N, CA, C and O atoms as a printed pandas DataFrame, in Angstrom:
     atom_number atom_name residue_name chain_id  residue_number  x_coord  y_coord  z_coord
0              1         N          UNK        A               1    5.618  -64.142   51.692
1              2        CA          UNK        A               1    5.806  -63.880   50.243
2              3         C          UNK        A               1    4.332  -63.009   50.001
3              4         O          UNK        A               1    4.437  -62.039   49.250
4              5         N          UNK        A               2    3.238  -63.231   50.467
5              6        CA          UNK        A               2    2.266  -62.410   49.866
6              7         C          UNK        A               2    2.429  -61.225   50.289
7              8         O          UNK        A               2    1.941  -60.420   49.497
8              9         N          UNK        A               3    3.026  -60.616   51.434
9             10        CA          UNK        A               3    3.229  -59.353   51.760
10            11         C          UNK        A               3    4.194  -58.653   50.835
11            12         O          UNK        A               3    4.185  -57.435   50.654
12            13         N          UNK        A               4    5.110  -59.583   50.205
13            14        CA          UNK        A               4    6.091  -58.778   49.494
14            15         C          UNK        A               4    5.556  -58.346   48.426
15            16         O          UNK        A               4    5.883  -57.241   47.992
16            17         N          UNK        A               5    4.517  -59.219   47.711
17            18        CA          UNK        A               5    3.686  -59.202   46.650
18            19         C          UNK        A               5    3.109  -58.085   46.761
19            20         O          UNK        A               5    3.368  -57.240   45.904
20            21         N          UNK        A               6    2.326  -57.810   47.657
21            22        CA          UNK        A               6    1.307  -56.558   48.152
22            23         C          UNK        A               6    2.211  -55.344   48.161
23            24         O          UNK        A               6    1.967  -54.322   47.520
24            25         N          UNK        A               7    3.162  -55.506   48.850
25            26        CA          UNK        A               7    4.087  -54.194   49.028
26            27         C          UNK        A               7    4.517  -53.641   47.579
27            28         O          UNK        A               7    4.750  -52.438   47.456
28            29         N          UNK        A               8    4.603  -54.368   46.668
29            30        CA          UNK        A               8    5.255  -54.043   45.283
30            31         C          UNK        A               8    4.035  -53.014   44.776
31            32         O          UNK        A               8    4.219  -51.883   44.325
32            33         N          UNK        A               9    3.035  -53.530   44.918
33            34        CA          UNK        A               9    1.591  -53.017   44.338
34            35         C          UNK        A               9    0.907  -51.927   44.983
35            36         O          UNK        A               9   -0.183  -51.521   44.580
36            37         N          UNK        A              10    1.600  -51.373   46.111
37            38        CA          UNK        A              10    0.975  -50.294   47.041
38            39         C          UNK        A              10    1.622  -49.056   46.490
39            40         O          UNK        A              10    2.789  -48.986   46.105
40            41         N          UNK        A              11    0.636  -47.976   46.494
41            42        CA          UNK        A              11    1.304  -46.696   46.210
42            43         C          UNK        A              11    2.583  -46.112   47.025
43            44         O          UNK        A              11    2.505  -45.855   48.226
44            45         N          UNK        A              12    3.619  -45.950   46.358
45            46        CA          UNK        A              12    4.847  -45.885   47.089
46            47         C          UNK        A              12    4.898  -44.618   47.633
47            48         O          UNK        A              12    5.691  -44.509   48.568
48            49         N          UNK        A              13    4.145  -43.407   47.251
49            50        CA          UNK        A              13    4.208  -42.331   47.835
50            51         C          UNK        A              13    3.449  -42.089   49.119
51            52         O          UNK        A              13    3.700  -41.154   49.879
52            53         N          UNK        A              14    2.428  -43.067   49.328
53            54        CA          UNK        A              14    1.689  -43.120   50.553
54            55         C          UNK        A              14    2.401  -44.023   51.510
55            56         O          UNK        A              14    2.219  -43.912   52.722
56            57         N          UNK        A              15    3.179  -44.882   51.012
57            58        CA          UNK        A              15    4.214  -45.670   51.824
58            59         C          UNK        A              15    5.351  -44.805   52.479
59            60         O          UNK        A              15    5.699  -44.953   53.651
60            61         N          UNK        A              16    5.872  -43.934   51.657
61            62        CA          UNK        A              16    6.841  -43.003   52.347
62            63         C          UNK        A              16    6.307  -41.859   53.226
63            64         O          UNK        A              16    7.112  -41.163   53.844
64            65         N          UNK        A              17    4.952  -41.629   53.309
65            66        CA          UNK        A              17    4.365  -40.708   54.350
66            67         C          UNK        A              17    4.334  -41.669   55.573
67            68         O          UNK        A              17    4.676  -41.054   56.583
68            69         N          UNK        A              18    4.015  -43.068   55.836
69            70        CA          UNK        A              18    3.649  -43.778   56.817
70            71         C          UNK        A              18    5.072  -44.378   57.438
71            72         O          UNK        A              18    5.144  -44.780   58.599
72            73         N          UNK        A              19    6.061  -44.384   56.622
73            74        CA          UNK        A              19    7.237  -45.079   57.073
74            75         C          UNK        A              19    8.106  -43.955   57.725
75            76         O          UNK        A              19    7.906  -42.759   57.510
76            77         N          UNK        A              20    9.149  -44.473   58.590
77            78        CA          UNK        A              20    9.984  -43.630   58.946
78            79         C          UNK        A              20   11.206  -43.501   58.028
79            80         O          UNK        A              20   11.427  -44.375   57.189
80            81         N          UNK        A              21   11.953  -42.503   58.156
81            82        CA          UNK        A              21   12.962  -42.346   57.090
82            83         C          UNK        A              21   13.774  -43.404   56.959
83            84         O          UNK        A              21   14.157  -43.626   55.811
84            85         N          UNK        A              22   14.156  -44.140   57.833
85            86        CA          UNK        A              22   15.160  -45.441   57.843
86            87         C          UNK        A              22   14.364  -46.500   57.290
87            88         O          UNK        A              22   14.856  -47.263   56.458
88            89         N          UNK        A              23   13.228  -46.608   57.662
89            90        CA          UNK        A              23   12.168  -47.528   56.837
90            91         C          UNK        A              23   12.148  -47.344   55.560
91            92         O          UNK        A              23   12.457  -48.199   54.729
92            93         N          UNK        A              24   11.744  -46.096   55.302
93            94        CA          UNK        A              24   11.830  -45.896   53.882
94            95         C          UNK        A              24   12.710  -46.036   52.808
95            96         O          UNK        A              24   12.420  -46.190   51.621
96            97         N          UNK        A              25   13.985  -45.960   53.410
97            98        CA          UNK        A              25   15.094  -46.215   52.826
98            99         C          UNK        A              25   15.293  -47.796   52.654
99           100         O          UNK        A              25   15.717  -48.152   51.555
100          101         N          UNK        A              26   15.053  -48.721   53.548
101          102        CA          UNK        A              26   15.086  -50.011   53.254
102          103         C          UNK        A              26   14.035  -50.563   52.332
103          104         O          UNK        A              26   14.279  -51.438   51.501
104          105         N          UNK        A              27   12.703  -49.946   52.537
105          106        CA          UNK        A              27   11.752  -50.245   51.713
106          107         C          UNK        A              27   12.099  -50.029   49.968
107          108         O          UNK        A              27   11.967  -50.809   49.025
108          109         N          UNK        A              28   12.524  -48.811   50.029
109          110        CA          UNK        A              28   13.015  -48.367   48.750
110          111         C          UNK        A              28   13.988  -49.495   47.960
111          112         O          UNK        A              28   13.786  -49.946   46.832
112          113         N          UNK        A              29   14.987  -49.789   48.775
113          114        CA          UNK        A              29   15.939  -50.789   48.280
114          115         C          UNK        A              29   15.359  -52.019   47.987
115          116         O          UNK        A              29   15.476  -52.555   46.885
116          117         N          UNK        A              30   14.601  -52.597   49.125
117          118        CA          UNK        A              30   13.984  -54.075   48.893
118          119         C          UNK        A              30   13.069  -54.094   47.918
119          120         O          UNK        A              30   13.212  -54.880   46.981
120          121         N          UNK        A              31   11.927  -53.188   47.984
121          122        CA          UNK        A              31   10.459  -53.308   47.257
122          123         C          UNK        A              31   10.576  -52.480   45.945
123          124         O          UNK        A              31    9.717  -52.768   45.110
124          125         N          UNK        A              32   11.351  -51.631   45.635
125          126        CA          UNK        A              32   11.390  -50.670   44.679
126          127         C          UNK        A              32   12.419  -51.107   43.702
127          128         O          UNK        A              32   12.265  -51.485   42.541
128          129         N          UNK        A              33   13.599  -50.965   44.471
129          130        CA          UNK        A              33   14.865  -51.384   43.522
130          131         C          UNK        A              33   15.167  -53.052   43.507
131          132         O          UNK        A              33   15.871  -53.691   42.725
132          133         N          UNK        A              34   14.496  -53.442   44.480
133          134        CA          UNK        A              34   14.594  -54.998   44.382
134          135         C          UNK        A              34   16.011  -55.687   44.614
135          136         O          UNK        A              34   16.471  -56.695   44.078
136          137         N          UNK        A              35   16.521  -54.912   45.496
137          138        CA          UNK        A              35   17.945  -55.254   46.122
138          139         C          UNK        A              35   17.716  -56.322   46.910
139          140         O          UNK        A              35   16.563  -56.573   47.259
140          141         N          UNK        A              36   18.797  -57.121   47.313
141          142        CA          UNK        A              36   18.684  -58.457   48.430
142          143         C          UNK        A              36   18.938  -57.688   49.765
143          144         O          UNK        A              36   19.365  -56.543   49.917
144          145         N          UNK        A              37   18.606  -58.515   50.591
145          146        CA          UNK        A              37   18.963  -58.030   52.048
146          147         C          UNK        A              37   20.232  -57.714   52.282
147          148         O          UNK        A              37   20.577  -56.784   53.012
148          149         N          UNK        A              38   20.997  -58.476   51.673
149          150        CA          UNK        A              38   22.468  -58.460   52.053
150          151         C          UNK        A              38   23.216  -57.134   51.331
151          152         O          UNK        A              38   24.141  -56.582   51.927
152          153         N          UNK        A              39   22.772  -56.660   50.035
153          154        CA          UNK        A              39   22.954  -55.606   49.287
154          155         C          UNK        A              39   22.351  -54.317   49.912
155          156         O          UNK        A              39   22.997  -53.269   49.920
156          157         N          UNK        A              40   21.035  -54.418   50.464
157          158        CA          UNK        A              40   20.339  -53.387   51.013
158          159         C          UNK        A              40   21.374  -53.064   52.451
159          160         O          UNK        A              40   21.731  -51.906   52.668
160          161         N          UNK        A              41   21.679  -53.886   53.121
161          162        CA          UNK        A              41   22.380  -53.724   54.499
162          163         C          UNK        A              41   23.584  -52.991   53.980
163          164         O          UNK        A              41   23.858  -51.910   54.499
164          165         N          UNK        A              42   24.460  -53.544   52.844
165          166        CA          UNK        A              42   25.730  -53.000   52.661
166          167         C          UNK        A              42   25.420  -51.365   52.195
167          168         O          UNK        A              42   26.050  -50.438   52.702
168          169         N          UNK        A              43   24.353  -51.159   51.153
169          170        CA          UNK        A              43   24.048  -49.912   50.922
170          171         C          UNK        A              43   23.859  -48.983   52.121
171          172         O          UNK        A              43   24.338  -47.849   52.083
172          173         N          UNK        A              44   23.161  -49.432   53.210
173          174        CA          UNK        A              44   22.822  -48.637   54.431
174          175         C          UNK        A              44   23.805  -48.475   55.167
175          176         O          UNK        A              44   23.572  -47.906   56.233
176          177         N          UNK        A              45   25.321  -48.928   54.866
177          178        CA          UNK        A              45   26.389  -49.027   55.648
178          179         C          UNK        A              45   26.417  -49.863   57.060
179          180         O          UNK        A              45   27.224  -49.646   57.964
180          181         N          UNK        A              46   25.573  -50.676   57.077
181          182        CA          UNK        A              46   25.467  -51.615   58.346
182          183         C          UNK        A              46   26.594  -52.528   58.364
183          184         O          UNK        A              46   27.155  -52.824   57.310
184          185         N          UNK        A              47   26.995  -53.029   59.560
185          186        CA          UNK        A              47   28.306  -53.728   59.868
186          187         C          UNK        A              47   27.761  -54.970   60.932
187          188         O          UNK        A              47   26.718  -54.975   61.586
188          189         N          UNK        A              48   28.517  -55.707   60.891
189          190        CA          UNK        A              48   28.411  -56.854   62.073
190          191         C          UNK        A              48   29.672  -57.052   62.756
191          192         O          UNK        A              48   30.785  -56.941   62.242
192          193         N          UNK        A              49   29.378  -57.391   64.102
193          194        CA          UNK        A              49   30.477  -57.704   65.004
194          195         C          UNK        A              49   30.667  -59.120   65.199
195          196         O          UNK        A              49   31.595  -59.549   65.885
196          197         N          UNK        A              50   29.563  -60.095   64.446
197          198        CA          UNK        A              50   29.567  -61.381   64.589
198          199         C          UNK        A              50   30.111  -62.099   63.509
199          200         O          UNK        A              50   29.743  -61.901   62.351
200          201         N          UNK        A              51   31.195  -63.144   63.910
201          202        CA          UNK        A              51   31.895  -63.775   62.797
202          203         C          UNK        A              51   30.798  -64.618   61.791
203          204         O          UNK        A              51   29.750  -65.146   62.165
204          205         N          UNK        A              52   31.256  -64.593   60.636
205          206        CA          UNK        A              52   30.600  -65.297   59.725
206          207         C          UNK        A              52   29.010  -64.941   59.443
207          208         O          UNK        A              52   28.243  -65.782   58.975
208          209         N          UNK        A              53   28.638  -63.707   59.755
209          210        CA          UNK        A              53   27.406  -63.160   59.521
210          211         C          UNK        A              53   27.138  -61.995   58.526
211          212         O          UNK        A              53   28.039  -61.165   58.406
212          213         N          UNK        A              54   26.273  -61.877   57.974
213          214        CA          UNK        A              54   25.987  -61.101   56.927
214          215         C          UNK        A              54   25.890  -59.656   57.535
215          216         O          UNK        A              54   24.850  -59.463   58.164
216          217         N          UNK        A              55   26.714  -58.666   57.475
217          218        CA          UNK        A              55   26.481  -57.396   57.733
218          219         C          UNK        A              55   25.053  -56.957   57.663
219          220         O          UNK        A              55   24.390  -56.973   56.626
220          221         N          UNK        A              56   24.610  -56.555   58.862
221          222        CA          UNK        A              56   23.356  -55.821   58.977
222          223         C          UNK        A              56   22.020  -56.855   58.806
223          224         O          UNK        A              56   20.854  -56.498   58.637
224          225         N          UNK        A              57   22.403  -57.883   58.876
225          226        CA          UNK        A              57   21.235  -58.894   58.970
226          227         C          UNK        A              57   20.084  -58.876   59.872
227          228         O          UNK        A              57   18.962  -59.254   59.533
228          229         N          UNK        A              58   20.428  -58.372   61.176
229          230        CA          UNK        A              58   19.561  -58.369   62.189
230          231         C          UNK        A              58   18.837  -56.937   61.870
231          232         O          UNK        A              58   17.623  -56.829   62.047
232          233         N          UNK        A              59   19.507  -56.003   61.464
233          234        CA          UNK        A              59   18.778  -54.590   61.532
234          235         C          UNK        A              59   17.893  -54.498   60.273
235          236         O          UNK        A              59   17.032  -53.619   60.242
236          237         N          UNK        A              60   18.039  -55.336   59.243
237          238        CA          UNK        A              60   17.072  -55.437   57.905
238          239         C          UNK        A              60   16.096  -56.191   58.202
239          240         O          UNK        A              60   14.967  -55.808   57.897
240          241         N          UNK        A              61   16.284  -57.515   58.903
241          242        CA          UNK        A              61   15.293  -58.263   59.683
242          243         C          UNK        A              61   14.212  -57.372   60.220
243          244         O          UNK        A              61   13.090  -57.315   59.716
244          245         N          UNK        A              62   14.700  -56.497   61.539
245          246        CA          UNK        A              62   13.821  -56.041   62.193
246          247         C          UNK        A              62   13.029  -54.829   61.444
247          248         O          UNK        A              62   11.863  -54.623   61.779
248          249         N          UNK        A              63   13.606  -54.063   60.488
249          250        CA          UNK        A              63   13.232  -53.131   59.587
250          251         C          UNK        A              63   12.069  -53.647   58.825
251          252         O          UNK        A              63   10.947  -53.144   58.772
252          253         N          UNK        A              64   12.516  -54.769   58.218
253          254        CA          UNK        A              64   11.271  -55.476   57.335
254          255         C          UNK        A              64   10.023  -55.784   57.982
255          256         O          UNK        A              64    8.930  -55.648   57.433
256          257         N          UNK        A              65   10.229  -56.274   59.365
257          258        CA          UNK        A              65    9.101  -56.879   60.233
258          259         C          UNK        A              65    8.342  -55.524   60.523
259          260         O          UNK        A              65    7.111  -55.536   60.528
260          261         N          UNK        A              66    9.031  -54.368   60.763
261          262        CA          UNK        A              66    8.267  -53.098   61.140
262          263         C          UNK        A              66    7.550  -52.605   60.075
263          264         O          UNK        A              66    6.554  -51.908   60.268
264          265         N          UNK        A              67    7.944  -52.889   58.956
265          266        CA          UNK        A              67    7.249  -52.395   57.574
266          267         C          UNK        A              67    6.120  -52.945   57.381
267          268         O          UNK        A              67    5.080  -52.301   57.247
268          269         N          UNK        A              68    6.216  -54.452   57.338
269          270        CA          UNK        A              68    5.242  -55.314   57.197
270          271         C          UNK        A              68    4.117  -55.302   58.283
271          272         O          UNK        A              68    2.955  -55.560   57.970
272          273         N          UNK        A              69    4.415  -55.054   59.333
273          274        CA          UNK        A              69    3.523  -54.561   60.376
274          275         C          UNK        A              69    2.605  -53.379   60.342
275          276         O          UNK        A              69    1.477  -53.264   60.820
276          277         N          UNK        A              70    3.508  -52.328   59.515
277          278        CA          UNK        A              70    2.862  -51.030   59.256
278          279         C          UNK        A              70    1.728  -51.168   58.320
279          280         O          UNK        A              70    0.592  -50.722   58.479
280          281         N          UNK        A              71    2.266  -51.957   57.157
281          282        CA          UNK        A              71    1.636  -52.068   55.872
282          283         C          UNK        A              71    0.210  -52.843   56.321
283          284         O          UNK        A              71   -0.864  -52.432   55.881
284          285         N          UNK        A              72    0.288  -54.060   57.282
285          286        CA          UNK        A              72   -0.738  -54.789   57.752
286          287         C          UNK        A              72   -1.662  -53.814   58.420
287          288         O          UNK        A              72   -2.803  -53.848   57.957
288          289         N          UNK        A              73   -1.463  -52.951   59.391
289          290        CA          UNK        A              73   -2.235  -52.220   60.147
290          291         C          UNK        A              73   -3.201  -51.157   59.121
291          292         O          UNK        A              73   -4.410  -50.952   59.221
292          293         N          UNK        A              74   -2.231  -50.570   58.117
293          294        CA          UNK        A              74   -3.112  -49.528   57.134
294          295         C          UNK        A              74   -4.036  -50.368   56.274
295          296         O          UNK        A              74   -5.178  -49.976   56.035
296          297         N          UNK        A              75   -3.572  -51.507   55.808
297          298        CA          UNK        A              75   -4.375  -52.356   55.049
298          299         C          UNK        A              75   -5.846  -52.517   55.863
299          300         O          UNK        A              75   -6.895  -52.130   55.348
300          301         N          UNK        A              76   -5.800  -53.008   56.922
301          302        CA          UNK        A              76   -6.609  -53.557   57.745
302          303         C          UNK        A              76   -7.792  -52.269   58.023
303          304         O          UNK        A              76   -9.016  -52.282   57.893
304          305         N          UNK        A              77   -6.902  -51.242   58.434
305          306        CA          UNK        A              77   -7.938  -49.856   58.564
306          307         C          UNK        A              77   -8.348  -49.590   57.012
307          308         O          UNK        A              77   -9.542  -49.299   56.936
308          309         N          UNK        A              78   -7.799  -49.608   55.971
309          310        CA          UNK        A              78   -8.457  -49.268   54.606
310          311         C          UNK        A              78   -7.866  -47.854   54.187
311          312         O          UNK        A              78   -8.383  -47.014   53.451
312          313         N          UNK        A              79   -6.614  -47.811   54.866
313          314        CA          UNK        A              79   -6.008  -46.441   54.603
314          315         C          UNK        A              79   -5.325  -46.547   53.273
315          316         O          UNK        A              79   -5.252  -45.551   52.554
316          317         N          UNK        A              80   -4.874  -47.577   52.945
317          318        CA          UNK        A              80   -3.863  -47.814   51.610
318          319         C          UNK        A              80   -4.734  -48.744   50.725
319          320         O          UNK        A              80   -5.451  -49.607   51.232
320          321         N          UNK        A              81   -4.648  -48.537   49.360
321          322        CA          UNK        A              81   -5.302  -49.208   48.570
322          323         C          UNK        A              81   -4.593  -50.105   47.845
323          324         O          UNK        A              81   -3.519  -49.576   47.559
324          325         N          UNK        A              82   -4.670  -51.303   47.368
325          326        CA          UNK        A              82   -3.669  -52.113   46.907
326          327         C          UNK        A              82   -4.484  -53.056   45.768
327          328         O          UNK        A              82   -5.592  -53.576   45.899
328          329         N          UNK        A              83   -3.557  -53.105   44.589
329          330        CA          UNK        A              83   -4.170  -54.092   43.642
330          331         C          UNK        A              83   -4.217  -55.477   43.761
331          332         O          UNK        A              83   -4.762  -56.154   42.889
């Protein structure tokens, strides 16, 4: 939850530079446009082969994990300012 709040206040132009294009798309959907994980997965065109699973849940989960790890690293290095 804390990282979600920090992500919202980080300069988005700097985030676009440090994230891969697919991570940036997910970041934008989740943290700028405030879409749900399910909406983001649908908009990204993700599907699932598992019965009764939300399409793209695993992809979105892994991308969010990667985004948070990158933010954590750049915050520790002092490369991104946050409010």
